[in-house]
Amino acid sequence: MTMRFCWQLLAVASFISMAPAAAAPPDGTRPLVPVAAEPEHEEPDIDMYALMSGKCTTLRIAGRDFTCKAVAYFHSQQGRAHFTIVLDDPRDASHIISFSGENGRRDQDNVYELLVDKMLLNSKDRPRVDGLPVPSAEPSAGSCKQIGIITKTPISSISCAATTANGKKYELQFESDGSPITLRKIRQSSLTEEKRRAKKAEQLECRRKADIAKVLPRDWTAFVIRCLAEDGEPAKAEQ
């Protein structure tokens, strides 16, 4: 597994939060089914990812065996975690699965466990947003166990097993090759915040230009407004 697959994992991460929500069962007898929903563009909330180096000794989907190209762990700002696997599937370069859950715990210093409540499934046939396939969500029950802690100790293995509401089984056994993991923390900010910062920066730059040009106080506001307009900033300047 090499860094050339990292872009695939990050593409998945960008749309993990866009997976359709699962419908709650109206009673205890009906299985959960995904709610059909058109994908909408949302900002990703992934704040950390770790890319592992090693091999999948077991990767089985509904009784069919695969090998993997890459394995990574993602964590979101909302507390949801994902063990994501890029499959080595010659028929589908977008075949990616994620064991996903909100309840992660560390009962032992060197063991991390995640209760899986859904599988996120990506393929070439999924709807796309900005050219990238949006994963579907399958309500599931299962767990993942990671030996080693990403931020403290080397990862030696990851094992996952989950069964979807319709009985489809997913199994993973990953063994590390001992190489250091690639750990990245991602600083998140909303689009609104970014626009506000950009606007403020443009205003400060125009004020600086006004000071350099020694614009008279009576002409200062008009100068800044013209400056913002030239930079593509509509509307009015702050006083």
Short mmCIF file of C-alpha atoms in Angstrom, two decimals:
data_model
loop_
_atom_site.label_atom_id
_atom_site.label_comp_id
_atom_site.label_asym_id
_atom_site.label_seq_id
_atom_site.Cartn_x
_atom_site.Cartn_y
_atom_site.Cartn_z
CA MET A 1 0.00 0.00 0.00
CA THR A 2 1.48 3.32 -1.06
CA MET A 3 0.60 7.00 -0.82
CA ARG A 4 -0.65 6.98 -4.40
CA PHE A 5 -3.93 5.57 -3.07
CA CYS A 6 -4.28 8.31 -0.46
CA TRP A 7 -6.26 10.54 -2.84
CA GLN A 8 -8.90 7.84 -3.21
CA LEU A 9 -9.31 7.64 0.55
CA LEU A 10 -9.51 11.41 0.91
CA ALA A 11 -12.09 11.57 -1.86
CA VAL A 12 -14.19 9.09 0.08
CA ALA A 13 -13.70 11.07 3.26
CA SER A 14 -14.93 14.23 1.56
CA PHE A 15 -18.28 12.57 0.94
CA ILE A 16 -18.60 10.24 3.90
CA SER A 17 -20.98 12.63 5.62
CA MET A 18 -23.14 12.73 2.48
CA ALA A 19 -24.21 9.09 2.71
CA PRO A 20 -28.01 8.76 2.97
CA ALA A 21 -29.28 8.39 6.50
CA ALA A 22 -30.75 5.10 7.67
CA ALA A 23 -34.46 4.92 8.41
CA ALA A 24 -35.43 3.93 11.94
CA PRO A 25 -37.74 0.85 12.03
CA PRO A 26 -41.36 1.62 12.95
CA ASP A 27 -41.42 -1.52 15.10
CA GLY A 28 -39.09 -4.28 16.23
CA THR A 29 -39.93 -6.65 13.39
CA ARG A 30 -38.95 -4.77 10.25
CA PRO A 31 -35.35 -4.58 9.10
CA LEU A 32 -33.68 -1.24 8.65
CA VAL A 33 -33.40 -0.01 5.08
CA PRO A 34 -31.57 3.02 3.70
CA VAL A 35 -33.64 6.07 2.92
CA ALA A 36 -33.45 6.92 -0.76
CA ALA A 37 -32.11 10.43 -1.08
CA GLU A 38 -30.52 12.56 -3.74
CA PRO A 39 -26.98 13.48 -2.76
CA GLU A 40 -26.50 17.10 -1.79
CA HIS A 41 -23.22 18.93 -1.61
CA GLU A 42 -22.14 19.22 2.01
CA GLU A 43 -18.88 20.27 3.56
CA PRO A 44 -16.85 17.31 4.85
CA ASP A 45 -16.33 17.17 8.60
CA ILE A 46 -13.36 14.79 8.66
CA ASP A 47 -10.75 16.22 11.06
CA MET A 48 -8.16 13.41 11.10
CA TYR A 49 -7.04 10.46 9.02
CA ALA A 50 -4.38 7.78 9.35
CA LEU A 51 -3.08 5.74 6.40
CA MET A 52 -1.85 2.25 7.32
CA SER A 53 0.85 0.19 5.63
CA GLY A 54 0.47 -3.58 5.43
CA LYS A 55 -1.78 -6.19 3.83
CA CYS A 56 -5.30 -7.53 4.13
CA THR A 57 -5.00 -11.21 4.93
CA THR A 58 -8.80 -11.42 4.84
CA LEU A 59 -11.19 -9.16 2.95
CA ARG A 60 -14.48 -10.91 2.31
CA ILE A 61 -17.76 -9.44 1.03
CA ALA A 62 -20.81 -11.70 0.91
CA GLY A 63 -18.55 -14.74 0.61
CA ARG A 64 -16.38 -13.24 -2.12
CA ASP A 65 -12.68 -12.69 -1.37
CA PHE A 66 -10.75 -9.57 -2.36
CA THR A 67 -7.35 -8.05 -1.76
CA CYS A 68 -6.93 -4.42 -0.81
CA LYS A 69 -4.94 -1.47 -2.08
CA ALA A 70 -5.13 0.75 0.99
CA VAL A 71 -6.56 0.87 4.52
CA ALA A 72 -7.15 4.03 6.53
CA TYR A 73 -8.86 5.30 9.66
CA PHE A 74 -10.94 8.49 9.54
CA HIS A 75 -12.40 10.50 12.40
CA SER A 76 -15.04 13.22 12.05
CA GLN A 77 -15.70 16.35 14.08
CA GLN A 78 -19.02 14.85 15.14
CA GLY A 79 -17.29 11.81 16.67
CA ARG A 80 -18.03 9.24 13.96
CA ALA A 81 -15.14 6.98 12.97
CA HIS A 82 -14.51 4.90 9.85
CA PHE A 83 -12.16 2.10 8.90
CA THR A 84 -11.99 2.54 5.11
CA ILE A 85 -10.66 0.03 2.59
CA VAL A 86 -9.86 0.57 -1.09
CA LEU A 87 -10.46 -2.79 -2.77
CA ASP A 88 -8.23 -4.18 -5.49
CA ASP A 89 -11.14 -4.80 -7.85
CA PRO A 90 -10.16 -4.84 -11.56
CA ARG A 91 -13.81 -4.40 -12.53
CA ASP A 92 -14.40 -1.32 -10.36
CA ALA A 93 -11.70 1.23 -9.53
CA SER A 94 -14.17 3.03 -7.22
CA HIS A 95 -14.92 -0.03 -5.08
CA ILE A 96 -14.40 1.23 -1.52
CA ILE A 97 -16.04 0.20 1.75
CA SER A 98 -16.07 1.71 5.25
CA PHE A 99 -16.91 0.16 8.59
CA SER A 100 -18.56 3.11 10.33
CA GLY A 101 -19.65 3.80 13.90
CA GLU A 102 -20.02 6.47 16.58
CA ASN A 103 -19.19 4.38 19.65
CA GLY A 104 -15.44 3.94 19.85
CA ARG A 105 -13.79 2.95 23.11
CA ARG A 106 -10.43 1.98 24.55
CA ASP A 107 -10.89 -0.39 27.47
CA GLN A 108 -7.23 -1.42 27.30
CA ASP A 109 -4.24 0.84 26.71
CA ASN A 110 -3.28 -0.87 23.48
CA VAL A 111 -6.71 -1.80 22.08
CA TYR A 112 -9.26 0.41 20.32
CA GLU A 113 -12.74 -0.95 19.53
CA LEU A 114 -15.44 0.56 17.34
CA LEU A 115 -19.05 -0.59 17.33
CA VAL A 116 -20.18 -0.61 13.70
CA ASP A 117 -23.71 0.62 12.99
CA LYS A 118 -23.47 1.01 9.22
CA MET A 119 -21.40 0.16 6.19
CA LEU A 120 -20.60 2.91 3.69
CA LEU A 121 -20.33 1.49 0.18
CA ASN A 122 -18.83 3.15 -2.86
CA SER A 123 -18.72 1.89 -6.43
CA LYS A 124 -18.56 3.17 -9.98
CA ASP A 125 -22.36 2.96 -10.21
CA ARG A 126 -23.04 5.37 -7.32
CA PRO A 127 -24.41 8.89 -8.01
CA ARG A 128 -21.71 11.51 -8.27
CA VAL A 129 -21.20 14.98 -6.85
CA ASP A 130 -18.36 17.10 -8.26
CA GLY A 131 -17.26 14.01 -10.19
CA LEU A 132 -16.89 11.77 -7.11
CA PRO A 133 -19.21 8.88 -6.20
CA VAL A 134 -21.27 9.37 -3.05
CA PRO A 135 -21.37 6.29 -0.79
CA SER A 136 -24.57 4.52 0.14
CA ALA A 137 -25.23 3.64 3.80
CA GLU A 138 -26.29 0.15 4.82
CA PRO A 139 -27.49 -0.25 8.45
CA SER A 140 -25.28 -2.91 10.00
CA ALA A 141 -24.26 -4.53 13.25
CA GLY A 142 -20.70 -5.46 14.07
CA SER A 143 -17.40 -4.19 15.42
CA CYS A 144 -13.78 -3.41 14.63
CA LYS A 145 -10.79 -4.03 16.90
CA GLN A 146 -7.49 -2.28 16.40
CA ILE A 147 -4.37 -3.48 18.21
CA GLY A 148 -2.22 -0.43 18.83
CA ILE A 149 -3.20 3.22 19.24
CA ILE A 150 -2.70 5.54 16.28
CA THR A 151 -1.40 8.50 18.28
CA LYS A 152 0.72 6.52 20.74
CA THR A 153 1.82 3.04 19.68
CA PRO A 154 2.42 1.19 16.40
CA ILE A 155 -0.61 -0.47 14.82
CA SER A 156 -0.16 -4.22 14.50
CA SER A 157 -3.59 -5.34 13.25
CA ILE A 158 -7.19 -4.38 12.55
CA SER A 159 -10.04 -6.87 12.46
CA CYS A 160 -13.62 -5.98 11.48
CA ALA A 161 -16.81 -7.95 11.01
CA ALA A 162 -20.27 -6.57 10.23
CA THR A 163 -23.59 -7.84 8.89
CA THR A 164 -26.06 -5.58 7.12
CA ALA A 165 -29.80 -5.60 7.75
CA ASN A 166 -30.30 -7.74 4.63
CA GLY A 167 -27.76 -10.34 5.81
CA LYS A 168 -24.75 -9.32 3.73
CA LYS A 169 -21.49 -9.98 5.62
CA TYR A 170 -18.27 -7.96 5.55
CA GLU A 171 -15.00 -9.22 7.05
CA LEU A 172 -11.56 -7.64 7.32
CA GLN A 173 -8.27 -8.79 8.80
CA PHE A 174 -5.45 -6.32 8.27
CA GLU A 175 -1.85 -6.95 9.35
CA SER A 176 0.61 -4.08 9.56
CA ASP A 177 4.08 -4.40 7.99
CA GLY A 178 5.54 -2.37 10.86
CA SER A 179 6.01 0.85 8.89
CA PRO A 180 5.05 4.14 10.57
CA ILE A 181 1.52 5.25 9.80
CA THR A 182 0.79 8.49 7.94
CA LEU A 183 -1.22 10.63 10.36
CA ARG A 184 -2.81 13.92 9.33
CA LYS A 185 -5.03 16.29 11.27
CA ILE A 186 -7.25 18.45 9.09
CA ARG A 187 -8.21 21.94 10.20
CA GLN A 188 -11.87 22.52 9.43
CA SER A 189 -13.63 25.81 8.83
CA SER A 190 -16.99 26.50 7.28
CA LEU A 191 -17.42 28.04 3.84
CA THR A 192 -19.13 31.01 5.49
CA GLU A 193 -16.13 31.55 7.76
CA GLU A 194 -13.72 31.34 4.82
CA LYS A 195 -15.75 33.93 2.88
CA ARG A 196 -15.82 36.21 5.91
CA ARG A 197 -12.05 35.96 6.27
CA ALA A 198 -11.49 36.64 2.58
CA LYS A 199 -13.77 39.68 2.71
CA LYS A 200 -11.98 41.02 5.76
CA ALA A 201 -8.60 40.54 4.10
CA GLU A 202 -9.75 42.45 1.01
CA GLN A 203 -11.06 45.30 3.14
CA LEU A 204 -7.80 45.53 5.09
CA GLU A 205 -5.81 45.56 1.85
CA CYS A 206 -7.94 48.40 0.47
CA ARG A 207 -7.51 50.36 3.69
CA ARG A 208 -3.75 49.87 3.39
CA LYS A 209 -3.85 51.20 -0.17
CA ALA A 210 -5.84 54.22 1.02
CA ASP A 211 -3.22 54.96 3.66
CA ILE A 212 -0.38 54.66 1.14
CA ALA A 213 -2.21 56.97 -1.30
CA LYS A 214 -2.82 59.45 1.56
CA VAL A 215 -6.52 59.64 0.70
CA LEU A 216 -8.29 62.48 2.49
CA PRO A 217 -10.85 61.49 5.16
CA ARG A 218 -13.72 62.83 3.05
CA ASP A 219 -12.71 60.60 0.11
CA TRP A 220 -11.70 57.55 2.14
CA THR A 221 -14.99 55.58 1.98
CA ALA A 222 -15.41 56.17 -1.76
CA PHE A 223 -11.82 55.02 -2.35
CA VAL A 224 -12.30 51.79 -0.40
CA ILE A 225 -15.59 51.04 -2.17
CA ARG A 226 -13.92 51.48 -5.58
CA CYS A 227 -11.00 49.32 -4.44
CA LEU A 228 -13.30 46.48 -3.35
CA ALA A 229 -15.23 46.70 -6.61
CA GLU A 230 -12.00 46.39 -8.59
CA ASP A 231 -11.13 43.28 -6.55
CA GLY A 232 -14.54 41.77 -7.26
CA GLU A 233 -15.99 42.58 -3.84
CA PRO A 234 -19.60 43.77 -4.20
CA ALA A 235 -21.52 45.87 -1.72
CA LYS A 236 -20.20 48.34 0.83
CA ALA A 237 -17.08 48.88 2.88
CA GLU A 238 -16.98 48.81 6.65
CA GLN A 239 -16.37 52.18 8.30
#
